[in-house]
XYZ file of C-alpha atoms in Angstrom:
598
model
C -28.021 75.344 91.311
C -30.999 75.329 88.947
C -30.912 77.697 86.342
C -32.658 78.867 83.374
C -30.451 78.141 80.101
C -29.520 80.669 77.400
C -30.803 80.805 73.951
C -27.940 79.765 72.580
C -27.953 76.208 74.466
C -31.459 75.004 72.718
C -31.275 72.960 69.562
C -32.826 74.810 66.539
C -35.535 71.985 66.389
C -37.529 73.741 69.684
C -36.932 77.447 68.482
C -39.791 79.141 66.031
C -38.482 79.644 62.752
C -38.442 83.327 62.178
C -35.786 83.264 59.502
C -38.984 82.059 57.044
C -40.426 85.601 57.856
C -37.009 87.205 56.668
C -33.907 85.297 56.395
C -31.556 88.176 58.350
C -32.091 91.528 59.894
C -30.963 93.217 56.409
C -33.928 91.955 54.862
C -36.410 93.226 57.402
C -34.281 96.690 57.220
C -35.038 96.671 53.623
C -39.255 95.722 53.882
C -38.880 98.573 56.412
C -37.987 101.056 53.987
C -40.130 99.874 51.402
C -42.990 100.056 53.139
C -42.195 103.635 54.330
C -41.848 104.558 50.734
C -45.426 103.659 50.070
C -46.814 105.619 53.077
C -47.251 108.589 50.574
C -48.720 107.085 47.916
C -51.880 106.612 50.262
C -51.523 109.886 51.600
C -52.353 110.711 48.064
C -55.510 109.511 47.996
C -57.087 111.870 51.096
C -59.941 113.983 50.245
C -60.776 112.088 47.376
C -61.025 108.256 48.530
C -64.698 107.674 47.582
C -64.955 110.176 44.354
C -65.816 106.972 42.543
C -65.911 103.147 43.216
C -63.071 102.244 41.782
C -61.075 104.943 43.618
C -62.474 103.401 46.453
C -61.458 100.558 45.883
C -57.330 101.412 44.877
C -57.260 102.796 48.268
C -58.713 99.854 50.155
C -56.579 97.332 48.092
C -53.479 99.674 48.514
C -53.710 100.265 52.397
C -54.613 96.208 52.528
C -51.483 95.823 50.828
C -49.496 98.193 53.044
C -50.798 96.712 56.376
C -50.343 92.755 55.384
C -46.582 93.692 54.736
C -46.417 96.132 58.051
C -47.754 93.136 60.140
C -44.761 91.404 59.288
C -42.265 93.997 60.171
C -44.092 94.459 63.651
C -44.581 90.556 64.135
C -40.882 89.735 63.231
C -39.462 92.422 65.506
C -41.621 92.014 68.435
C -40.955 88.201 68.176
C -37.262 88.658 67.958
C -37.491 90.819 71.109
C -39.809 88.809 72.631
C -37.053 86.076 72.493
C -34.523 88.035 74.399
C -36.451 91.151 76.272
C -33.028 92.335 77.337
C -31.733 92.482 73.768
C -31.396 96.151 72.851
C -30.790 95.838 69.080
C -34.368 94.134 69.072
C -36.279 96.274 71.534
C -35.290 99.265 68.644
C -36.536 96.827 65.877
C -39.486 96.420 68.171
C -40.176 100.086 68.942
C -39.399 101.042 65.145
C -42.368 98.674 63.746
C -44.912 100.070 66.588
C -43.770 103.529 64.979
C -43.950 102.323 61.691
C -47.510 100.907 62.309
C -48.433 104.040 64.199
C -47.447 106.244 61.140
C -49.112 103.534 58.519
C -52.717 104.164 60.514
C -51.995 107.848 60.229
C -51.381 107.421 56.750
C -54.728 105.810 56.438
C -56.956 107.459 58.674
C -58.733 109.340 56.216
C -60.438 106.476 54.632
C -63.148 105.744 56.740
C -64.386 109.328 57.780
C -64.419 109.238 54.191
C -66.609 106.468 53.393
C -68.298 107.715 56.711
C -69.623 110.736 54.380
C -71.461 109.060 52.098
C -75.061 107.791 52.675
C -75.779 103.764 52.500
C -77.431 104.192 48.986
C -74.715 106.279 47.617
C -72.279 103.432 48.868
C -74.625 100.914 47.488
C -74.242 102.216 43.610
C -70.459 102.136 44.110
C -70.412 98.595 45.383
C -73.099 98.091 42.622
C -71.218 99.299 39.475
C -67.445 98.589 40.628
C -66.194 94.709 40.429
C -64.265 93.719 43.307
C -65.900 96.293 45.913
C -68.317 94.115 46.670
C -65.939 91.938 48.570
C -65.845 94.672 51.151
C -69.719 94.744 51.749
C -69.469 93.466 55.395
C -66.401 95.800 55.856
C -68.446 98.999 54.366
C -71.272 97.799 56.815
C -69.072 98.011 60.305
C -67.816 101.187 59.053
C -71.296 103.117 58.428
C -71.980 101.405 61.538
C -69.507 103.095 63.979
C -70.150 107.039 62.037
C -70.905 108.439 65.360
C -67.814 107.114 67.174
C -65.260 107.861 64.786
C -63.828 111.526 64.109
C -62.624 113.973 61.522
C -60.026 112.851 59.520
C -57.757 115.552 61.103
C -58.964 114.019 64.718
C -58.782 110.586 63.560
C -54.859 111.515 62.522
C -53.857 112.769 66.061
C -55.264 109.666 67.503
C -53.399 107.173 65.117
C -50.393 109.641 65.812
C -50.705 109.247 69.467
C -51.374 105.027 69.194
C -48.080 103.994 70.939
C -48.241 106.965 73.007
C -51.481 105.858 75.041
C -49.769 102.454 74.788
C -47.204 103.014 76.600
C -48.128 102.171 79.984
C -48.632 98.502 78.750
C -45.331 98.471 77.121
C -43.530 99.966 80.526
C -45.296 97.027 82.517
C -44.471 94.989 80.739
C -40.551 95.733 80.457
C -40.500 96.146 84.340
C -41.622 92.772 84.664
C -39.466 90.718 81.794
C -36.431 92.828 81.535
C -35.472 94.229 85.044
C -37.448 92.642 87.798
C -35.596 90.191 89.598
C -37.576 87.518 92.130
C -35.730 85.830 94.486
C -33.882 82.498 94.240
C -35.383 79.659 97.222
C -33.797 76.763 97.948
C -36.368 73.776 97.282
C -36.794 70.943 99.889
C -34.409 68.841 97.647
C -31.362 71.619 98.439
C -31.729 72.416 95.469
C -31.469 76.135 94.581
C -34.251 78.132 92.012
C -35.047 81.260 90.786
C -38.585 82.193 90.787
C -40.075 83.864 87.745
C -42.970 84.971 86.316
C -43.788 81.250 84.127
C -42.474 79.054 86.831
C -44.240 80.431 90.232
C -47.398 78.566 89.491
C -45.113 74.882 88.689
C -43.474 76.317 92.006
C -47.167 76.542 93.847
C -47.914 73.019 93.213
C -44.756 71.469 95.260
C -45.833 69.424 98.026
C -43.964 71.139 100.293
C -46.295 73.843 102.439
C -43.430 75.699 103.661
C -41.714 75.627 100.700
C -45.242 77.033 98.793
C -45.258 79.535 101.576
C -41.377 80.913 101.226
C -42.223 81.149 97.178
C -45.784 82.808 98.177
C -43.958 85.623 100.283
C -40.883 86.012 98.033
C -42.865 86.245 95.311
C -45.055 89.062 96.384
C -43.469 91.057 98.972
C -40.766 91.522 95.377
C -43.740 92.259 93.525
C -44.801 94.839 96.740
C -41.569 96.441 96.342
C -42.704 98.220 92.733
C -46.273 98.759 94.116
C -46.319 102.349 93.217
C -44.884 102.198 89.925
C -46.421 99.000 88.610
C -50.229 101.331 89.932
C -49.029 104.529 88.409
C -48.559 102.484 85.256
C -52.045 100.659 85.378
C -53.944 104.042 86.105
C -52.326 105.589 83.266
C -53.874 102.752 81.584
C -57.036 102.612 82.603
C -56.936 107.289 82.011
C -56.140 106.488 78.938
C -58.649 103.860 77.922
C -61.238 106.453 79.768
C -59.918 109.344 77.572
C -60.001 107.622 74.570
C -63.687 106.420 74.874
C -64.730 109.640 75.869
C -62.944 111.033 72.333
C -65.425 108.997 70.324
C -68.307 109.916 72.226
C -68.781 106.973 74.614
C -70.295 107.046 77.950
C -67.999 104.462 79.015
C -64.757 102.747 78.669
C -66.641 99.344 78.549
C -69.486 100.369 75.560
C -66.313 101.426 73.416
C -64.177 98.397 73.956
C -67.272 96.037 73.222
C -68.991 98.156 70.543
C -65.972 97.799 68.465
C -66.404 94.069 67.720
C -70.402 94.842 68.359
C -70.527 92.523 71.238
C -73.531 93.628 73.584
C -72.837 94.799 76.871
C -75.329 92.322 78.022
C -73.187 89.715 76.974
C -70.402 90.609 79.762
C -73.570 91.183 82.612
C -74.986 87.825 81.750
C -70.928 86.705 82.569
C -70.606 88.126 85.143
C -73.651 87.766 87.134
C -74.296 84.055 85.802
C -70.495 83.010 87.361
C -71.681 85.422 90.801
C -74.741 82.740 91.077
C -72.689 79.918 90.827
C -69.967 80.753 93.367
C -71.199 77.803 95.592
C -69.423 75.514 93.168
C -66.023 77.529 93.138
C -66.504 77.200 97.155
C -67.034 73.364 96.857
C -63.832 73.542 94.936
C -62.126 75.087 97.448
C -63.608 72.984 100.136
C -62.403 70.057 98.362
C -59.047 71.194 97.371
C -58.587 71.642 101.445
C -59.368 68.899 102.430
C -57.270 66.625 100.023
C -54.553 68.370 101.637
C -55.623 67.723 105.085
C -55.167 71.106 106.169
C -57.368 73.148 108.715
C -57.314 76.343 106.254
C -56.765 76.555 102.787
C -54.483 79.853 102.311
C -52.909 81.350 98.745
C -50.135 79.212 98.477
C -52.333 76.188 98.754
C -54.733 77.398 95.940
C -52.312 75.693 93.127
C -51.916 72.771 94.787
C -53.196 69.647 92.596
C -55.459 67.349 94.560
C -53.767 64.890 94.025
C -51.398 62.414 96.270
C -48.518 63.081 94.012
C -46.585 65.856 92.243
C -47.985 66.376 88.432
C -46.009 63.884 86.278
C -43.551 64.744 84.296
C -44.667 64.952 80.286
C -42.124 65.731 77.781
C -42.790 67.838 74.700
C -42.401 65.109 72.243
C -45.187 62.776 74.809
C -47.387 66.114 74.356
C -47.301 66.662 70.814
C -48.437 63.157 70.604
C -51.220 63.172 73.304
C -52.428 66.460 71.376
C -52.191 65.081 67.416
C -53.984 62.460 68.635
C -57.037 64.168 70.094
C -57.709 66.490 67.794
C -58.643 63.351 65.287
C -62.231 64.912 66.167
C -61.754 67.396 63.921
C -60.943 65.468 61.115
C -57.946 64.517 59.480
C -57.769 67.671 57.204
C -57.112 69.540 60.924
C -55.143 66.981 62.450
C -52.576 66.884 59.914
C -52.159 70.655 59.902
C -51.027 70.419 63.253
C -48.889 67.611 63.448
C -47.151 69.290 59.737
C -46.674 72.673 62.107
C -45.306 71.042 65.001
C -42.398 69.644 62.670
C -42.114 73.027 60.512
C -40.819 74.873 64.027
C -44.046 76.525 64.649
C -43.047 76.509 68.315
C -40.289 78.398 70.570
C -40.713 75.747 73.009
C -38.432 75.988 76.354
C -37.859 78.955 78.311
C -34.746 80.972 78.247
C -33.191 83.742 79.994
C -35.159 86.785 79.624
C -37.387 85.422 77.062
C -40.592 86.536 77.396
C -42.886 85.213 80.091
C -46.486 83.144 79.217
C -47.338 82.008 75.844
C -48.893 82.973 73.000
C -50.321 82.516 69.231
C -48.923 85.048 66.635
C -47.912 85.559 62.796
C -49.560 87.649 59.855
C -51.566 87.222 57.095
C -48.882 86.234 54.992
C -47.015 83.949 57.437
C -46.820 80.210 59.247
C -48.563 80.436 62.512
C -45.738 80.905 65.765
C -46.272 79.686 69.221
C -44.118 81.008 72.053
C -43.513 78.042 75.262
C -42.400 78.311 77.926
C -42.385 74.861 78.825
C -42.318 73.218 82.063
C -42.781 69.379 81.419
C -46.003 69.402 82.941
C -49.764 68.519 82.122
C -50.245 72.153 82.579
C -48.120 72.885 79.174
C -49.073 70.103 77.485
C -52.650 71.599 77.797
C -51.185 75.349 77.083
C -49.586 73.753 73.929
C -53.179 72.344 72.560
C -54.463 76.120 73.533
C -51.922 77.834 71.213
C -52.380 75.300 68.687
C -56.232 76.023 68.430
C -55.328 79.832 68.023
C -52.584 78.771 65.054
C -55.102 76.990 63.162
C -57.720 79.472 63.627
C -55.608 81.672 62.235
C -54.223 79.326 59.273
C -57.442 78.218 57.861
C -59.194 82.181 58.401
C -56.127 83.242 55.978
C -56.472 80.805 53.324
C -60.286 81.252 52.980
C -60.637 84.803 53.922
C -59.161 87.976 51.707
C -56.546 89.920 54.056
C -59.958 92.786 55.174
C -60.971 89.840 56.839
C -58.188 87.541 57.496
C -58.091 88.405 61.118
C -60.735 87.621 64.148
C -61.830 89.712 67.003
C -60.637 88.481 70.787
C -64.425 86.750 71.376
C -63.979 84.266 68.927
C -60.285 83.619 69.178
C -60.739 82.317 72.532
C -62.743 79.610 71.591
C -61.022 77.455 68.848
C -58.296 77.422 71.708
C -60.371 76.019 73.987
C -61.879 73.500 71.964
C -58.721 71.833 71.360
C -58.260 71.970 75.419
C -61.485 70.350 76.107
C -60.961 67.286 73.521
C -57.546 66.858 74.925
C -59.218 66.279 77.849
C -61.376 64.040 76.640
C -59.088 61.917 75.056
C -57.116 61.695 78.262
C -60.042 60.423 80.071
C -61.105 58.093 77.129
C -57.711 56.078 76.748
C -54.872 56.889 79.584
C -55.493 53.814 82.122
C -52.699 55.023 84.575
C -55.058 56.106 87.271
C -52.759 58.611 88.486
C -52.094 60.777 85.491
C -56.395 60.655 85.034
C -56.466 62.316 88.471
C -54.142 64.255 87.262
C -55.539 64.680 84.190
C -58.933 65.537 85.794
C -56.962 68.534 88.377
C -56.011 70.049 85.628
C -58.934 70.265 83.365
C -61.136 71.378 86.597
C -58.165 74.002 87.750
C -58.559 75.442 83.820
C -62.555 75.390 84.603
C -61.671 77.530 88.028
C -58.884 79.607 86.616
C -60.567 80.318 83.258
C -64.049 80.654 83.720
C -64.370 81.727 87.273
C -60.778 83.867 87.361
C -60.828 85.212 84.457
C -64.517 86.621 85.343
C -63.131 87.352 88.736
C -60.380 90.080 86.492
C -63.241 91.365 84.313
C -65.260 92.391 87.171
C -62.365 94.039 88.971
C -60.936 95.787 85.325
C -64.797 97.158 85.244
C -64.424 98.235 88.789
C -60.854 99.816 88.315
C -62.310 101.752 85.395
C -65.835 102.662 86.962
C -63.302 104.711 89.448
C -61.832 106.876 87.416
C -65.084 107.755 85.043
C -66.484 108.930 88.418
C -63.628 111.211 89.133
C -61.856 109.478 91.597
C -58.156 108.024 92.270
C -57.127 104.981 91.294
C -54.199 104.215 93.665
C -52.760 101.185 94.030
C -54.491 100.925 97.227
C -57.532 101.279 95.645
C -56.542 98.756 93.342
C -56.080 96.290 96.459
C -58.502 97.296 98.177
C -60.778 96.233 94.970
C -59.088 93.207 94.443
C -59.001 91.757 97.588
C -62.769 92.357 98.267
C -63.257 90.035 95.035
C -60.664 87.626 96.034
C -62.740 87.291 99.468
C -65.714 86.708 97.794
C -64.547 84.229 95.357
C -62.787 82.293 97.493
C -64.513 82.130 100.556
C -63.587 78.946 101.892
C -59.774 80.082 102.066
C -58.042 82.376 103.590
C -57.588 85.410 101.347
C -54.094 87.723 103.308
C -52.855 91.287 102.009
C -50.255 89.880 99.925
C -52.830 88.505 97.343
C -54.921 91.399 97.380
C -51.761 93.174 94.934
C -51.974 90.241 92.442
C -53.615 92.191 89.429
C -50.327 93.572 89.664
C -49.222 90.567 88.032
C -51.619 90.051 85.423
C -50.327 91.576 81.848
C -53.757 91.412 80.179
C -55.049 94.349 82.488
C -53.163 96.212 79.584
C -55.833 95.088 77.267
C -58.879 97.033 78.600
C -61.948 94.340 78.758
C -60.327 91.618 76.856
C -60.209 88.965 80.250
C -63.644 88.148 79.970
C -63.697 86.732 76.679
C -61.423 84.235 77.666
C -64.758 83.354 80.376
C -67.328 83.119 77.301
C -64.858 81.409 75.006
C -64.819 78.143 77.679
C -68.576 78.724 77.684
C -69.046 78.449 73.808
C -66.021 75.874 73.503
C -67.556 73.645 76.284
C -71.189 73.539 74.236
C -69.080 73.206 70.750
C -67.248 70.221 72.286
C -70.206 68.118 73.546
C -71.545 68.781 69.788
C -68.433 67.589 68.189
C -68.374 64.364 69.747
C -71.526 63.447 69.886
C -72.774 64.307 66.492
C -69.448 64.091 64.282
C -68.911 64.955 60.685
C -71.893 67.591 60.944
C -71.163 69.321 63.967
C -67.014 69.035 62.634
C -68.343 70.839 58.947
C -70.019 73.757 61.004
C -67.371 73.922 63.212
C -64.845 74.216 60.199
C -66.721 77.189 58.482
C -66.869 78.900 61.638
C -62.912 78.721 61.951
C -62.862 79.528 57.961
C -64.728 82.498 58.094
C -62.381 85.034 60.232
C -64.058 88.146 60.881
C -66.556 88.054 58.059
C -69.198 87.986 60.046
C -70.028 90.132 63.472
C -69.031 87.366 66.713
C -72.065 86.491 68.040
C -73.324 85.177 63.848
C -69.786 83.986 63.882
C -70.359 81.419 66.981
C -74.303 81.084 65.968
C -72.743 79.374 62.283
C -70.729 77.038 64.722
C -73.762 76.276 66.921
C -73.997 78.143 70.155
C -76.079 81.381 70.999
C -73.514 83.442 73.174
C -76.478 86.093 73.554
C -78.054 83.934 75.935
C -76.923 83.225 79.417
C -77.248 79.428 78.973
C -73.713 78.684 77.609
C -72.420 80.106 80.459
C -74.786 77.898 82.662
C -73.775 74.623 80.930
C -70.299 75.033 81.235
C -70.498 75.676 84.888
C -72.895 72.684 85.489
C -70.236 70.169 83.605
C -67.193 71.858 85.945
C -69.759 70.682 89.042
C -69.855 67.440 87.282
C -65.983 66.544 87.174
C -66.546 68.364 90.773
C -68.734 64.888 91.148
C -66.073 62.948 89.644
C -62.881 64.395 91.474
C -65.015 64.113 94.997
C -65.172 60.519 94.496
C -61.467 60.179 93.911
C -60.773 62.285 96.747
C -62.882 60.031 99.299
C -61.567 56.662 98.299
């Protein structure tokens, strides 16, 4: 029987290296105290943060230095869970930093009401006559700039107070479905026996088996079906909160205060939307296509995986990934490229999965840390393109904190999404460019055309039901899980057309995590837009296109998104990204079609 393996059995070479964050538990125990100590000494500075510039600045520096070492606490603890979600020593760690990070934004909640006070020439002459405070000019700006969303210092308190309160729907999810939800075990057409799981259904989806797809399909879901009513009481709680909370700060909608906090115009997310609506007929060809390469009469949900392709994907090892991926990211220069192949040996990455480790993947660290990339690898082209995704997010990240001072050492969502798929795209490319075996190009070619459909046309497909699920309740009504279904299966229908769309798929948001994250889907839609049109620069214009590129990924969140992508080279205010990136997805359509009819 096929099983997943414990921690224990992987060699220390494929686990992330979290002792270089703190080298034991003790040490973490102590940053947590120390940090709690300091909690007061910024509580010292309310009523009185912007008497003068310099005060000004002590507090800024001091809560910069507070948060860069709180990050770490919260990163290292929600890692270490993150390993193990069953481990109950690190779900406290884990709960213990959100605290701690809860009570730190308390603790600093004052400041910007504060600054809030002052006119922009009063803030001027501090910025003016205080050295140092003028490296918080852009920071001062986005402050004045949300005064009539943000609160009383006394308001602004309860809300920081409440943070992992109105969070915890996500965090109950997400327990439910990593910790103590159980899918069944099918036997594949081998004999062989496998669990299903929540990283391996989609590997599971592509067997060539129908009935076997089928089986998983319905196992899958009718398990999924059995916490219905708990899994929608937990995303209506969710979406009441993210209504509440907009509502708080004096927005109209739960949208307008998700984007107006990293001043992304709502236009941005119509010109998505309806721009992907107007190209459905190429998500239909897909379909179309995908059916018949199978030679079926009806393409149903278990078929939607399927690679069309004669064979089952072929099997890549990590090591043949990291190799493929070093290699194609020479683009970028060899300042970039080395970077990555240096992290891949430092233990950036938790590579394999493991019992009750975490499902999906993902980019983290701090400020103050090496990048970390949790696998869950399945010795497919499908990780191997996952791994350049992560690694795009890591470097982001890397070269933002060694350019950038800590106030802007992070990036907003929008612009994360696209250094990630940069690196995806220029895989691809590479692929195409040198791999001669003609059946890992068609492969190859599936895969970078299944990342088109389930990136830019899914992941649009989730923002306009999220939008949906939230218009119901800021009209008064009842979001029920029904409702939920009854929402996402209209979409589904529409979508995909061609195929036949059954009940059980209309409960798959149920599935999706990032429904926590109110109106963060679609900016995984524009970042293949602006990554796409970034690409096509990169390689045809070279060291020019690369500089631009680089101070793009060097400038974190100095800059407000859309200036932040116009540095790079794209205008992501204008529907014509979007456009291009679905006309090149109908030209591998061209490409794959050929393949198909041979």
């Amino acid at each position: 029987m096929s099983s997943v393996p414990e921690r224990s059995e992987i060699d220390a070479e494929y686990k992330w290296d979290l002792e270089s964050i703190y080298a034991t538990d003790d040490e973490w125990e102590d940053a947590y105290e120390a940090v709690s100590e300091r909690l007061d000494d910024l509580r010292d500075y309310e009523g009185r943060a912007t008497e003068d510039g310099e005060t000004l600045l002590a507090v800024l520096e001091l809560r910069d230095e507070i948060m860069r070492e709180v990050s770490q606490i919260v990163s290292y603890a929600r890692m270490r869970k993150d390993e193990n979600t069953a481990d109950q020593h690190y779900q406290g760690l884990a709960t213990r930093g959100m605290s701690l990070s809860s009570d730190a934004s308390s603790a600093a909640s004052f400041i910007e009401p504060e600054i809030q006070s002052l006119d922009r020439e009063e803030l001027d002459a501090m910025v003016e006559s205080t050295d140092g405070l003028g490296e918080y000019d852009h920071y001062l700006d986005d402050v004045i700039r949300m005064s009539d969303h943000t609160r009383s210092a006394e308001v602004e308190n309860v809300l920081a107070e409440l943070g992992e309160v109105t969070g915890a729907a996500g965090d109950i999810y997400g327990m439910l479905l990593n910790a103590d939800m159980e899918f069944p075990t099918v036997e594949k057409p081998d004999g062989e026996a496998v669990e299903i799981t929540q990283d391996n259904l989609t590997t599971l989806l592509k067997n060539p088996d129908r009935e076997f797809r089928e089986t998983v399909y319905e196992g899958f879901f009718d398990r999924l079906g059995e916490m219905h009513n708990t899994i929608g009481t937990a995303y209506e709680n969710s979406v009441k909160a993210d209504v509440k909370l907009a509502r708080i700060r004096g927005y109209d909608t739960a949208r307008e205060a998700a984007m107006d906090g990293p001043n992304v115009p709502a236009a941005v997310y119509d010109n998505l939307v309806d721009t992907v609506r107007d190209n459905l007929d190429k998500l239909h060809r897909h379909a179309e296509l995908k059916r018949a390469s199978l030679g079926v009469d009806e393409l149903r949900m278990w078929d939607v995986y399927m690679p069309m392709t004669e064979t089952e994907t072929p099997e890549v090892s990590y090591e043949e990934a990291t190799d493929h991926v070093v290699t194609a990211l020479d683009a970028l220069g060899d300042d970039y490229q080395s970077r990555v192949a240096d992290g891949l040996d430092s233990r950036w990455v938790d590579v394999y999965e493991t019992q009750n480790k975490r499902s999906g993947a993902y980019s983290a660290g701090t400020y103050d840390t090496q990048p970390f990339i949790l696998m869950n690898w399945q010795d497919d082209i499908s990780s191997m393109f996952t791994l350049a995704h992560e690694l795009g997010h890591s470097l982001h990240s890397q070269l933002t904190s060694e350019a950038q001072p800590y106030v802007y050492g992070d990036y907003e969502i929008f612009v994360a999404e696209v250094a990630s798929t940069v690196n995806e795209t220029l895989l691809t490319h590479h692929l195409l460019e040198t791999v001669e075996d003609p059946t890992f190009r068609r492969h190859v070619l599936n895969e970078y055309l299944e990342r088109f459909r389930s990136t830019l046309y899914r992941q649009t497909m989730f923002a306009d039901f999220e939008h949906q699920a939230h218009q119901v309740v800021e009209e008064g009504g009842a979001l029920t899980p029904q409702k939920a279904d009854e929402i996402y299966g209209d979409l589904k229908a529409e979508f995909y057309e061609p195929a036949v769309v059954d009940d059980r798929i209309a409960r798959e948001w149920s599935r999706i995590p990032h429904f926590y994250r109110a109106y963060y889907v679609y900016q995984y839609s524009t970042g293949i837009s602006a990554a796409v049109a970034l690409a096509d620069r990169i390689l045809e214009e070279g060291e020019p296109a690369v500089e631009d590129y680089r101070r793009f990924l060097e400038s974190g969140s100095r800059e407000y998104p859309l200036d932040l992508l116009d540095i790079a080279g794209v205008d992501m205010s204008s529907p014509e990204p979007i456009q291009r990136a679905l006309d090149v997805y109908d030209e591998y359509l061209d490409e794959m079609e050929t393949l198909v009819r041979e």
